[in-house]
CSV table of C-alpha atoms and ligand atoms in Angstrom, one decimal:
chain,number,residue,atom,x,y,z
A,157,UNK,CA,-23.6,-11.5,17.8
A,158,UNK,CA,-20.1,-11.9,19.1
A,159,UNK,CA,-19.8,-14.4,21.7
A,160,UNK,CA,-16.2,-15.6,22.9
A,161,UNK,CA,-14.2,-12.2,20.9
A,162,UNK,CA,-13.1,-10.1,23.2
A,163,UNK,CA,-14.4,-6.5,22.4
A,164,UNK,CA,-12.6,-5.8,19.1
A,165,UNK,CA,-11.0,-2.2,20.5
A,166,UNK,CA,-8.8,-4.3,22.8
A,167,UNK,CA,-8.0,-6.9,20.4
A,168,UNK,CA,-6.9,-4.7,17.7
A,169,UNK,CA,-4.9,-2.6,20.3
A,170,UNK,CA,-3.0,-5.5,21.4
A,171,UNK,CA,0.9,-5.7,20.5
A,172,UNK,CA,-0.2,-9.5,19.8
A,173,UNK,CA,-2.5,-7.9,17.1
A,174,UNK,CA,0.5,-5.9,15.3
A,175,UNK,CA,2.9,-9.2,15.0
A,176,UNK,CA,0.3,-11.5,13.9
A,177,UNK,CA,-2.9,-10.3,12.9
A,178,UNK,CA,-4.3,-13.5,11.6
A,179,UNK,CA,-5.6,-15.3,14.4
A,180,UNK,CA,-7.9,-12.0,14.9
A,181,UNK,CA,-9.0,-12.0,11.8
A,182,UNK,CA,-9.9,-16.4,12.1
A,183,UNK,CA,-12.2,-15.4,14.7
A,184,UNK,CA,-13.8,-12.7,13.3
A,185,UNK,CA,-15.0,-14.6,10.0
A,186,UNK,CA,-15.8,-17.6,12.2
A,187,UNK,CA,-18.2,-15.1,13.8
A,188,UNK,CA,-19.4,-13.6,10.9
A,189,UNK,CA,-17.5,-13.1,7.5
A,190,UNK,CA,-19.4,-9.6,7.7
A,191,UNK,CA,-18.6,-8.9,11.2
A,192,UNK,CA,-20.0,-6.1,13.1
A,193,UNK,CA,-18.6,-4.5,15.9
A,194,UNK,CA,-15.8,-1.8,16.6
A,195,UNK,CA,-12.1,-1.6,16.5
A,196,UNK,CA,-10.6,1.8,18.2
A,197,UNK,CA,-13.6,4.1,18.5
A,198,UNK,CA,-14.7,2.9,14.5
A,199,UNK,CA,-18.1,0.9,14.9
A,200,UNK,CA,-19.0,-0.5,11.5
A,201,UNK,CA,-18.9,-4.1,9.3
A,202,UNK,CA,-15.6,-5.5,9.5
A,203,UNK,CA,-15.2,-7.9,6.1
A,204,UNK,CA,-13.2,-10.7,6.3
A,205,UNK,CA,-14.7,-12.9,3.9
A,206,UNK,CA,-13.5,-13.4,-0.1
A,207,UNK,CA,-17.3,-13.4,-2.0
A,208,UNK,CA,-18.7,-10.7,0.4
A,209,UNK,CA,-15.4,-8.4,-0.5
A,210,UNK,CA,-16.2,-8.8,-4.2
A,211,UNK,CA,-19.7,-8.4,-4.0
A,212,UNK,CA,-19.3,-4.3,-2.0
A,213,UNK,CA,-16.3,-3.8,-4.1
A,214,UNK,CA,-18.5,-4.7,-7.2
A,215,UNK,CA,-21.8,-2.4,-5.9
A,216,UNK,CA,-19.6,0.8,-6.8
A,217,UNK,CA,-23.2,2.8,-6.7
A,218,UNK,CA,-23.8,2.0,-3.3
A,219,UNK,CA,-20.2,1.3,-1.4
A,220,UNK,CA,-18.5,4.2,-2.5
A,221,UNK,CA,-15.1,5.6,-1.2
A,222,UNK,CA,-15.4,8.5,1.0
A,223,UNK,CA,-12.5,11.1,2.4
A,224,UNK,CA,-11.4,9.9,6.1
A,225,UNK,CA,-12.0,13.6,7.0
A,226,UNK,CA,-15.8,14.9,6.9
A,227,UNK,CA,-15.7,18.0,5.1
A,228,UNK,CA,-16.8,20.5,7.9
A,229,UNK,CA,-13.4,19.5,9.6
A,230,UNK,CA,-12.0,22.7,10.0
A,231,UNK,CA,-8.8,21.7,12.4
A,232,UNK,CA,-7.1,19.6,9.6
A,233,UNK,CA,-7.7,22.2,7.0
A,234,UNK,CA,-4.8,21.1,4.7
A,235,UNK,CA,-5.0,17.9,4.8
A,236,UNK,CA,-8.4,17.6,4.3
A,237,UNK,CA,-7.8,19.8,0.8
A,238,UNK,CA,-5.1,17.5,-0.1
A,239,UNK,CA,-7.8,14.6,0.3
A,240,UNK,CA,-10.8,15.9,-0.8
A,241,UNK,CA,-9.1,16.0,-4.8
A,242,UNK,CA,-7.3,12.6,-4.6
A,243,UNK,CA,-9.1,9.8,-7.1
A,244,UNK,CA,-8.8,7.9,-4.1
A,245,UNK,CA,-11.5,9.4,-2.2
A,246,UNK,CA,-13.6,10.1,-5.6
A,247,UNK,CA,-16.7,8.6,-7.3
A,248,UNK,CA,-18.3,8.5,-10.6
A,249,UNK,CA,-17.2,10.7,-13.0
A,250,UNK,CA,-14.8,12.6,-11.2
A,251,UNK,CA,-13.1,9.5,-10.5
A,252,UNK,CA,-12.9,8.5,-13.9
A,253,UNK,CA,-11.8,11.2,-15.2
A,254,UNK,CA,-8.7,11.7,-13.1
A,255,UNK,CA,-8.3,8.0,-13.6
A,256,UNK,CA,-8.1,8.4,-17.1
A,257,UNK,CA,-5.9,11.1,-17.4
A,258,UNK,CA,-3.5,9.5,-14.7
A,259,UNK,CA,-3.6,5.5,-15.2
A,260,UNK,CA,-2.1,6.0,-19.2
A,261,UNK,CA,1.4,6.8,-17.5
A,262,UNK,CA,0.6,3.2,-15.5
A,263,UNK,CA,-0.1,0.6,-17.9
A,264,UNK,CA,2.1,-2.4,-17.8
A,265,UNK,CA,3.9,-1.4,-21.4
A,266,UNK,CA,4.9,2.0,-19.9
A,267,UNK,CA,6.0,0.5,-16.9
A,268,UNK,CA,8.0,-1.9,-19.0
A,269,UNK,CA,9.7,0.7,-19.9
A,270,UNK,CA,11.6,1.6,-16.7
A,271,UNK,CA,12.5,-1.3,-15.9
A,272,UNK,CA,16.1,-0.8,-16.8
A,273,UNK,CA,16.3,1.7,-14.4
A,274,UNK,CA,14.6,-0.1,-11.9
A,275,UNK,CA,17.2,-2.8,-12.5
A,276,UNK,CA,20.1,0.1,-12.6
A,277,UNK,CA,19.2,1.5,-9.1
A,278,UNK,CA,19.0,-2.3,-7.5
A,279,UNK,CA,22.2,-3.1,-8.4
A,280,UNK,CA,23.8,0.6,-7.1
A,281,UNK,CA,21.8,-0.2,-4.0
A,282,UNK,CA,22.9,-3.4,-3.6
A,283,UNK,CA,26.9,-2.7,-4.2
A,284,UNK,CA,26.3,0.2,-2.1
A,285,UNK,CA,25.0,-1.8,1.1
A,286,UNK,CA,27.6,-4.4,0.3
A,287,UNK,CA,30.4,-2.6,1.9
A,288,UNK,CA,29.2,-2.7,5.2
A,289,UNK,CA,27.7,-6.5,5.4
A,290,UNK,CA,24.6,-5.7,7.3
A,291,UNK,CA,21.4,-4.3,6.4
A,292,UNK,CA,17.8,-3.2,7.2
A,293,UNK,CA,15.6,-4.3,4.0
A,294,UNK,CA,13.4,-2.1,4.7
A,295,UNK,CA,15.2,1.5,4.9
A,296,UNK,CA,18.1,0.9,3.2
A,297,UNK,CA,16.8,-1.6,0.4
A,298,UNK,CA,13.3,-1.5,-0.4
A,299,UNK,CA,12.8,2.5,0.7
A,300,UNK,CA,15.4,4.4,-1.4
A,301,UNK,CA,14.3,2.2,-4.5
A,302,UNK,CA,10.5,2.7,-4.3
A,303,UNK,CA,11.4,6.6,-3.9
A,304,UNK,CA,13.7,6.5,-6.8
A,305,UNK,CA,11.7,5.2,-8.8
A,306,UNK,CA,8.4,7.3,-8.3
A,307,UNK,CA,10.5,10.4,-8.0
A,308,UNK,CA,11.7,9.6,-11.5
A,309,UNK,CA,8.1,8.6,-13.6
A,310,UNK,CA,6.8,12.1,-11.9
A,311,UNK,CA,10.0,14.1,-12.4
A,312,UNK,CA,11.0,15.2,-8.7
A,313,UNK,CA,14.5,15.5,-8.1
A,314,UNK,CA,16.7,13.0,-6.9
A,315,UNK,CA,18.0,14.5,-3.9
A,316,UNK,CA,14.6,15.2,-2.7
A,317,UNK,CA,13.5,11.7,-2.5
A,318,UNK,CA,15.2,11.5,1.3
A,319,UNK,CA,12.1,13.6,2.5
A,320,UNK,CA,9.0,11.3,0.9
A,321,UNK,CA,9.7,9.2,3.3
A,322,UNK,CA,8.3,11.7,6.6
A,323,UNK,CA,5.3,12.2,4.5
A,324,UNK,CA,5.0,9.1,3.5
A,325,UNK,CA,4.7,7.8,7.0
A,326,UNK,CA,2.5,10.8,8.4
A,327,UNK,CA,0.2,10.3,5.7
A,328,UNK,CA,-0.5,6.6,6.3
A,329,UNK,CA,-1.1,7.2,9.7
A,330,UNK,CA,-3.8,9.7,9.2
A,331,UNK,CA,-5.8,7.4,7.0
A,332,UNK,CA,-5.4,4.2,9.7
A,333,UNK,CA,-7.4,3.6,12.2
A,334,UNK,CA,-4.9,3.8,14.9
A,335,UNK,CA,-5.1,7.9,14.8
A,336,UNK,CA,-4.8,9.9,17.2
A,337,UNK,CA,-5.0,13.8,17.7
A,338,UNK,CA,-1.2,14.4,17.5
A,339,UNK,CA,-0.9,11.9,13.9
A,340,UNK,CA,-3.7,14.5,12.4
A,341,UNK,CA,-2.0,17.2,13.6
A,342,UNK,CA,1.4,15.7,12.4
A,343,UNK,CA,-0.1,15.2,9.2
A,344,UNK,CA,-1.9,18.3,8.5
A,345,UNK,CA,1.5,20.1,9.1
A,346,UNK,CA,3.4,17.4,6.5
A,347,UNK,CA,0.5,17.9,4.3
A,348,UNK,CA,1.3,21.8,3.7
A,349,UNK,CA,5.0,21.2,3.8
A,350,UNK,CA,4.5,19.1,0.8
A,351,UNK,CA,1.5,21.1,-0.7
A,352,UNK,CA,4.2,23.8,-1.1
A,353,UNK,CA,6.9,22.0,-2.3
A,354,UNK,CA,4.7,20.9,-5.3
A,355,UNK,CA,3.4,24.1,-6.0
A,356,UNK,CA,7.0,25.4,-6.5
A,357,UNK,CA,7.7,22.0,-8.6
A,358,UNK,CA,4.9,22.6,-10.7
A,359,UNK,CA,5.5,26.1,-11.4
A,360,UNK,CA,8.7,25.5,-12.6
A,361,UNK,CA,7.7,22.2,-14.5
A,362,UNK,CA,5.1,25.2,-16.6
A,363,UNK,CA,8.0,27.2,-17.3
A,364,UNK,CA,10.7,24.8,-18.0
A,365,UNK,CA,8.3,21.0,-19.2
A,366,UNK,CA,10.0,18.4,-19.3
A,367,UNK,CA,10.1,14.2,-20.2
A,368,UNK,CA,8.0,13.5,-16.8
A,369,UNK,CA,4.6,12.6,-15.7
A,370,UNK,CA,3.7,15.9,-13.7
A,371,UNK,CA,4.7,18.0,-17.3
A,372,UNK,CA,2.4,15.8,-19.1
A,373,UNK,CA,-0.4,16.6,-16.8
A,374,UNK,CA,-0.1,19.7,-16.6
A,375,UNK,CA,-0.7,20.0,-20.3
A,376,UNK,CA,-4.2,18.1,-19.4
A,377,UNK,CA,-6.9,20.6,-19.9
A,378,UNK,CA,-9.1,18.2,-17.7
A,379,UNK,CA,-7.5,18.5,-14.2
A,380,UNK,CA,-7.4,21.2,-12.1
A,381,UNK,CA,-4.5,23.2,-10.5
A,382,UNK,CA,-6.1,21.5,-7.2
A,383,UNK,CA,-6.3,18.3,-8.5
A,384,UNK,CA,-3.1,18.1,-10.1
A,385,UNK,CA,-1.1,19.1,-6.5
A,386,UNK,CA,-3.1,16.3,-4.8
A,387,UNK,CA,-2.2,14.2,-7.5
A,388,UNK,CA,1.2,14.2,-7.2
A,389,UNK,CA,0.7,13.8,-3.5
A,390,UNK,CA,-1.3,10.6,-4.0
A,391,UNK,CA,1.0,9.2,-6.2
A,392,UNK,CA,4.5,10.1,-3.8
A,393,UNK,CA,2.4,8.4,-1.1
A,394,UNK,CA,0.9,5.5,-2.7
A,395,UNK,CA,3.2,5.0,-4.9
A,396,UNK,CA,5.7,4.6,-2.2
A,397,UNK,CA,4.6,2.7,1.2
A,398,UNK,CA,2.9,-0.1,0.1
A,399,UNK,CA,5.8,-1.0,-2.8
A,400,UNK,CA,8.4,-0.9,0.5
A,401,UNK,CA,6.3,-3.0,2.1
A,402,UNK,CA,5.2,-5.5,-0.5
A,403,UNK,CA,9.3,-5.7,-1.1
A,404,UNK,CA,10.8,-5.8,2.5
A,405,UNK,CA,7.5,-8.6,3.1
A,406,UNK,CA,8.5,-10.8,0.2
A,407,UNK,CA,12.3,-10.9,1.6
A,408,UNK,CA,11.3,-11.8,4.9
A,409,UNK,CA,9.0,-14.3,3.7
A,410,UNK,CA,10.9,-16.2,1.7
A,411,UNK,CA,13.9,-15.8,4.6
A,412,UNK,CA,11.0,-17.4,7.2
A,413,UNK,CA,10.5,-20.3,4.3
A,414,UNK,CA,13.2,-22.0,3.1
A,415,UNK,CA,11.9,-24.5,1.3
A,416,UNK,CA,10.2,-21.7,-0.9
A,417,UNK,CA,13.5,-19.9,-1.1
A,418,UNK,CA,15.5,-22.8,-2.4
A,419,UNK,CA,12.8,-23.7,-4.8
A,420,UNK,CA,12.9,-20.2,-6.0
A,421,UNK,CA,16.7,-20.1,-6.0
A,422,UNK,CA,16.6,-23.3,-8.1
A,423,UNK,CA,14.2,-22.1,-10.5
A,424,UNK,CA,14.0,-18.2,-11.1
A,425,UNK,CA,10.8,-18.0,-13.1
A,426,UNK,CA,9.0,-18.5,-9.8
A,427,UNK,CA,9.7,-15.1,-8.8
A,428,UNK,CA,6.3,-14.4,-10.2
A,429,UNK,CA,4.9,-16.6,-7.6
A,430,UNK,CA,6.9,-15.4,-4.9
A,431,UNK,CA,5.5,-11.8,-5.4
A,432,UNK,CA,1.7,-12.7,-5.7
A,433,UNK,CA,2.1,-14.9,-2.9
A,434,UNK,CA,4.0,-12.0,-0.9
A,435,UNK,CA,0.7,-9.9,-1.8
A,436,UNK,CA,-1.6,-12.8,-0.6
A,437,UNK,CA,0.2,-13.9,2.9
A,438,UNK,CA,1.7,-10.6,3.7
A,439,UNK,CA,-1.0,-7.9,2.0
A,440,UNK,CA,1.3,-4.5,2.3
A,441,UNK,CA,-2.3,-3.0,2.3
A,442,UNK,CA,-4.5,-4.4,5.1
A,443,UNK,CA,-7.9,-2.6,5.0
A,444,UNK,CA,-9.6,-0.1,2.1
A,445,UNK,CA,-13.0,1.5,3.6
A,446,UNK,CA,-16.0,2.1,1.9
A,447,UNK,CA,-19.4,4.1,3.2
A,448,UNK,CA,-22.7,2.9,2.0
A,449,UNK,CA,-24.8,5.2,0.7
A,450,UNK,CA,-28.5,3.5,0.8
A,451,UNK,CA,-30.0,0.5,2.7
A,452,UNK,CA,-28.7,-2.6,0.9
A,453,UNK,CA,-29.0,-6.5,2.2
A,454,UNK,CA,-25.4,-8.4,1.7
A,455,UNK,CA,-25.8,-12.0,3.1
A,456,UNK,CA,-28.3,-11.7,5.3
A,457,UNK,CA,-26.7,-8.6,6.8
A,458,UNK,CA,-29.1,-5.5,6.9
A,459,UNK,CA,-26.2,-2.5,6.1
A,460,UNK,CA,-28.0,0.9,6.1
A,461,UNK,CA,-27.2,3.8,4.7
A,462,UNK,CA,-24.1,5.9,6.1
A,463,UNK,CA,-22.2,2.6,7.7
A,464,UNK,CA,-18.8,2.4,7.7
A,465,UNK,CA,-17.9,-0.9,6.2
A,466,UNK,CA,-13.4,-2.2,6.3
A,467,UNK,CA,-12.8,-4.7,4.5
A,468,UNK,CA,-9.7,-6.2,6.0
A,469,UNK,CA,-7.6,-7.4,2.7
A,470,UNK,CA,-5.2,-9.5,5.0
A,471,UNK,CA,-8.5,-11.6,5.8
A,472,UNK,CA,-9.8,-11.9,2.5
A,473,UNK,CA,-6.7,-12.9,1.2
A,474,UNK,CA,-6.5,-15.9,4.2
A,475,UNK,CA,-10.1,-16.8,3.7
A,476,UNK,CA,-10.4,-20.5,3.3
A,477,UNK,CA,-13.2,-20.5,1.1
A,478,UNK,CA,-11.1,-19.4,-1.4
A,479,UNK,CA,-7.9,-20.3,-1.4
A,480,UNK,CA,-6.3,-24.2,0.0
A,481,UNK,CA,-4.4,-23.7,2.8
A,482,UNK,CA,-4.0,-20.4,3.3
A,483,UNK,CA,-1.8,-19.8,6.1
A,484,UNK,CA,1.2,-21.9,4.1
A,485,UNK,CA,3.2,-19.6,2.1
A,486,UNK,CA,3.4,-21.4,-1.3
A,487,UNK,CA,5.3,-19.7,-4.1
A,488,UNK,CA,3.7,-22.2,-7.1
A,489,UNK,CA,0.6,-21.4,-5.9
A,490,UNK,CA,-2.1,-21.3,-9.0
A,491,UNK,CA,-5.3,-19.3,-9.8
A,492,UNK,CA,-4.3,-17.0,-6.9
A,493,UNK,CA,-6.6,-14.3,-7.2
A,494,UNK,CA,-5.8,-12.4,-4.5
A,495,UNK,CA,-7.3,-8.8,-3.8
A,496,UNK,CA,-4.4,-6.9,-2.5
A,497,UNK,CA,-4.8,-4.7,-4.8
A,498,UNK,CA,-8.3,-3.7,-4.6
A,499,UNK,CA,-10.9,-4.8,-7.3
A,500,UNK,CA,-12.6,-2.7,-9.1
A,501,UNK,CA,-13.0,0.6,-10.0
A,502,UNK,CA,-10.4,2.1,-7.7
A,503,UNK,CA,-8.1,-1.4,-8.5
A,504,UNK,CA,-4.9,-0.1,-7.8
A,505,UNK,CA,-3.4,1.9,-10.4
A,506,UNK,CA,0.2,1.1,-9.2
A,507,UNK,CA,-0.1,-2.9,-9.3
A,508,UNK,CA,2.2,-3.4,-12.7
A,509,UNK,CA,4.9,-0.7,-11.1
A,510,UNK,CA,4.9,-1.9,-7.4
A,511,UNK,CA,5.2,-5.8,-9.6
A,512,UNK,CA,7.9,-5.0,-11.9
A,513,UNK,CA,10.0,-3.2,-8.6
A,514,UNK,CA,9.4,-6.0,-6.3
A,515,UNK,CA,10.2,-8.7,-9.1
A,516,UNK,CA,13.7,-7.0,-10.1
A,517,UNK,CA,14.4,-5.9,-6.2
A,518,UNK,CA,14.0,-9.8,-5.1
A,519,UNK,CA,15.3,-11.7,-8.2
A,520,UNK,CA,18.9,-9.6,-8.1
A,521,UNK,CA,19.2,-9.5,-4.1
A,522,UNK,CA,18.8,-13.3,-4.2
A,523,UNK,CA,21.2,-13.4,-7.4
A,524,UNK,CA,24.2,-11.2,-5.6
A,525,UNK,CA,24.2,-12.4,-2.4
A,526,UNK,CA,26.7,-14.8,-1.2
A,527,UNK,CA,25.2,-14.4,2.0
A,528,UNK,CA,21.6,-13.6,3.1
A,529,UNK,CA,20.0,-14.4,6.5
A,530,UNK,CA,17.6,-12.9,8.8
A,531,UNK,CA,19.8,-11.1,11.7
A,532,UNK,CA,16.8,-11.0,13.9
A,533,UNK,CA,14.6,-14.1,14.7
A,534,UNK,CA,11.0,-11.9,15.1
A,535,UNK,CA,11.1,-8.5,13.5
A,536,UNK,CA,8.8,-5.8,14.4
A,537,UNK,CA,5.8,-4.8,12.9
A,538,UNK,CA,4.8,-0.9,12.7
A,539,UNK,CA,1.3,-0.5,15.2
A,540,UNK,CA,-0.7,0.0,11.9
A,541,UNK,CA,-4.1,-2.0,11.1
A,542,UNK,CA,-4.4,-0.6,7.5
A,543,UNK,CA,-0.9,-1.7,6.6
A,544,UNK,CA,1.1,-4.6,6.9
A,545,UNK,CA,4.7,-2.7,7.6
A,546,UNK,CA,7.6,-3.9,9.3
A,547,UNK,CA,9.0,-1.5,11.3
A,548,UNK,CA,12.6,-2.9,10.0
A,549,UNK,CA,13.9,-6.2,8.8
A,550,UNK,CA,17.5,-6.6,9.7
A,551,UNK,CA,19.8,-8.9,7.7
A,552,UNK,CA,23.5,-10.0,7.1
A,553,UNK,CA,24.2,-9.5,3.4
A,554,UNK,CA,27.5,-10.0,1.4
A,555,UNK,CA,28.3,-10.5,-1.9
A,556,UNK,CA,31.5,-9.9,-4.5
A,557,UNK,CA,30.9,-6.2,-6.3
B,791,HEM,C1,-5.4,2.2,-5.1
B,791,HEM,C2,-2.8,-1.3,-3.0
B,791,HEM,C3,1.2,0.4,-5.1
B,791,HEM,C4,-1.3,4.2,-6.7
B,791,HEM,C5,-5.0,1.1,-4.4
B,791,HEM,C6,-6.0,0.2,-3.7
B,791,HEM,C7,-5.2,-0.7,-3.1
B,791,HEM,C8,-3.9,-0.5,-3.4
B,791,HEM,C9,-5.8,-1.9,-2.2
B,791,HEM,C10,-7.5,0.3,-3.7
B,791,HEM,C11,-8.0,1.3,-2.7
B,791,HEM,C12,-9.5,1.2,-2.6
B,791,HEM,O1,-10.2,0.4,-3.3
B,791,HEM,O2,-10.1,2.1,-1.9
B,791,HEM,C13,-1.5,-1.1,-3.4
B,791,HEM,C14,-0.4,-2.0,-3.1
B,791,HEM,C15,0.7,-1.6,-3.7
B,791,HEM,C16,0.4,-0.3,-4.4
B,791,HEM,C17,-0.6,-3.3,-2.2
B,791,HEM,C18,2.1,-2.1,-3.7
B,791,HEM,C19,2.4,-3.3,-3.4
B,791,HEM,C20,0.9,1.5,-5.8
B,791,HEM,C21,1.8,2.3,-6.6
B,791,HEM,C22,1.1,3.4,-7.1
B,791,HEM,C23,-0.3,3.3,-6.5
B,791,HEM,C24,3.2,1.9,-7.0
B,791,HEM,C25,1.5,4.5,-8.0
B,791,HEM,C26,2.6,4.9,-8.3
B,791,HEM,C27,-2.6,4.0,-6.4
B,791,HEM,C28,-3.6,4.9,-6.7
B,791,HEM,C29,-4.8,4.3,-6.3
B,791,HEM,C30,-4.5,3.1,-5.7
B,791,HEM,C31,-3.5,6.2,-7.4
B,791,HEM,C32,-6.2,4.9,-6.3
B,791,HEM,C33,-6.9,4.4,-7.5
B,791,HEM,C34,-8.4,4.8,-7.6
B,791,HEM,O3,-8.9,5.4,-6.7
B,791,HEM,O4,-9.0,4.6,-8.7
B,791,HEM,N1,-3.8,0.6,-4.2
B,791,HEM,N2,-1.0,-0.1,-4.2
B,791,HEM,N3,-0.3,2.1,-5.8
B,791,HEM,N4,-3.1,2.9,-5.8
B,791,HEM,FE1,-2.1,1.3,-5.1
């Protein structure tokens, strides 16, 4: 097995690892593209390679999704409630039936249709940040706009989008693998601060239902009350981190590559491109875990029941079997067939929402500004291995309101 890799734990710990995880990842397939070994106190197969990805991702009867939390945890009681009714963490028919019920309100023609207000709240955003020259992409740009928007397809007030962002953040952290005791204990506390703020939402929304996503459900005979809560929790969250990321990622992309920002100045209908490249180069979602739940053979590799298997996304989507240079960042890129959002079953249910927000959010920054430049040479990356997240992404930004 591993020869010249340093053990994994220390690796992955590395602030080297946060800022650029690629290199890691190189050595890993080189290794094995089903690599096993242990990052943090995690032993299991670490996939890095495109074909093996598809393959568990397609073998939905053995790789299934599990809950991060076993269910005799009894210290992280809330969360693990939360969890233990999110699709995310379901199989079979459980998982299609919440699917069902929740993916109509996500199909690319519904989406279509708030994409006026997507465009709206750029351009108030945009004039609003004006005024003081400088920003940070990432909270003041690409974080108020994913939590406008998701606050407004489920129907949660406007001013209490400011706190999504705390649970947001504590959630993520309890599903990476950089976890410790005081993020689960963090997170089981956010988790019943935002348990009860949905219950309240919800039992006004069956008194007074309105033109919103949690009305609609709640109409569903199909869902339960427990269901429906975790739900909207799953959707505030998901809905939420990874579209800040893929945005605030495709800015500082295209500021690190001018050529690909000129060429996408020049000609706008390459802002396609620019966002499934962002998804490829930059994956705003690193790793997605499955357990396997018999013996099973995948190249070579004897996997037996009850191992933990990551597939890192970052690595897949770098893996040179599939794609031609993968480490150049190429906005006309074609056949990109990236898996940053999953594959699958559990494909992302979010993909058009988080496509349509990071098209407009890129296509009328670029449009307004009269000035746009990185203000910082290297910005920092959030100490996450499940998510690629910069921590903030500085820039000088002007334009004429
Ligand atoms: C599932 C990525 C945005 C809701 C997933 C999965 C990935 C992913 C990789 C598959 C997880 C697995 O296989 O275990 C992303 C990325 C996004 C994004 C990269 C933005 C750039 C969104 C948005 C929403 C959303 C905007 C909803 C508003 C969900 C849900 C699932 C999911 C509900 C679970 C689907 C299932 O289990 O069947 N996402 N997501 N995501 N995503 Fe997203």
């Amino acid at each position: 097995m591993a020869t010249n890799i340093q053990q994994p734990s220390h690796v992955f710990a590395s602030a080297a690892f946060f800022q650029n995880p690629y290199p890691l990842y190189e050595q890993l397939r080189a290794e094995s593209p089903i690599y096993k070994g242990s990052a943090f106190k995690y032993p299991g197969w670490y996939v890095t390679g495109y074909d093996e990805a598809v393959a568990i991702f397609k073998n939905k009867a053995v790789f299934q999704n599990r809950m991060p939390l076993p269910e005799t945890t009894k210290r992280y009681e809330r969360l693990r409630k939360l969890q233990q009714e999110m699709m995310l963490f379901k199989n079979a028919y459980d998982h299609k039936r919440l699917r069902g019920l929740v993916g109509k309100a996500f199909h690319a023609q519904m989406i279509e249709e708030y994409r006026p207000y997507i465009e709206e709240t750029v351009h108030e955003l945009l004039d609003e940040i004006s005024r003081k020259k400088q920003m940070d992409v990432v909270m003041d740009f690409a974080f108020p706009l994913a939590s406008l928007v998701i606050a407004k397809i489920l129907g949660v007030p406007r001013k209490d989008q400011e706190r999504f962002r705390a649970w947001a953040m504590c959630f993520i952290q309890t599903i990476d693998l950089t976890r410790s005791r005081e993020d689960m204990m963090q997170g089981n506390k956010q988790a019943a601060l935002l348990g009860h703020y949905f219950q309240s939402l919800i039992a006004e929304k069956r008194q007074t239902p309105q033109d919103d996503l949690i009305s609609r459900l709640i109409d569903e005979e199909e869902i339960s009350d427990e269901e429906l809560l975790a739900t909207c929790v799953l959707l505030v969250i998901a809905g939420h981190e990874t579209t800040v990321n893929l945005i605030s990622n495709a800015v500082l992309s295209l500021l690190q590559h001018e050529s690909q920002l000129l060429l996408l100045k020049k000609d706008p209908t390459f802002i396609r491109g620019a966002i499934e490249e962002t998804l490829r180069f930059e994956s705003p979602t690193q790793m997605v875990a499955r357990v396997a739940v018999s013996d099973i053979e995948v190249n070579g590799n004897h996997i037996k029941e009850g191992a933990q298997l990551y597939v890192l996304l970052g690595a897949v989507n770098r893996d040179p079997a599939k794609f031609s240079e993968p480490h150049q960042f190429d906005i006309a890129r074609t056949s990109n067939h990236h898996l940053a959002f999953g594959y699958g079953s559990h494909f992302c249910i979010g993909a058009a929402l988080a496509r349509v927000e990071a098209e407009v959010a890129v296509q009328v920054l670029l449009e307004k500004a009269d000035q746009l430049e990185l203000a910082t040479a290297e910005p920092r990356w959030r100490r996450l291995i499940g998510f690629r997240a910069l921590e903030s992404c500085p820039l000088y930004f002007e334009h004429t309101i």
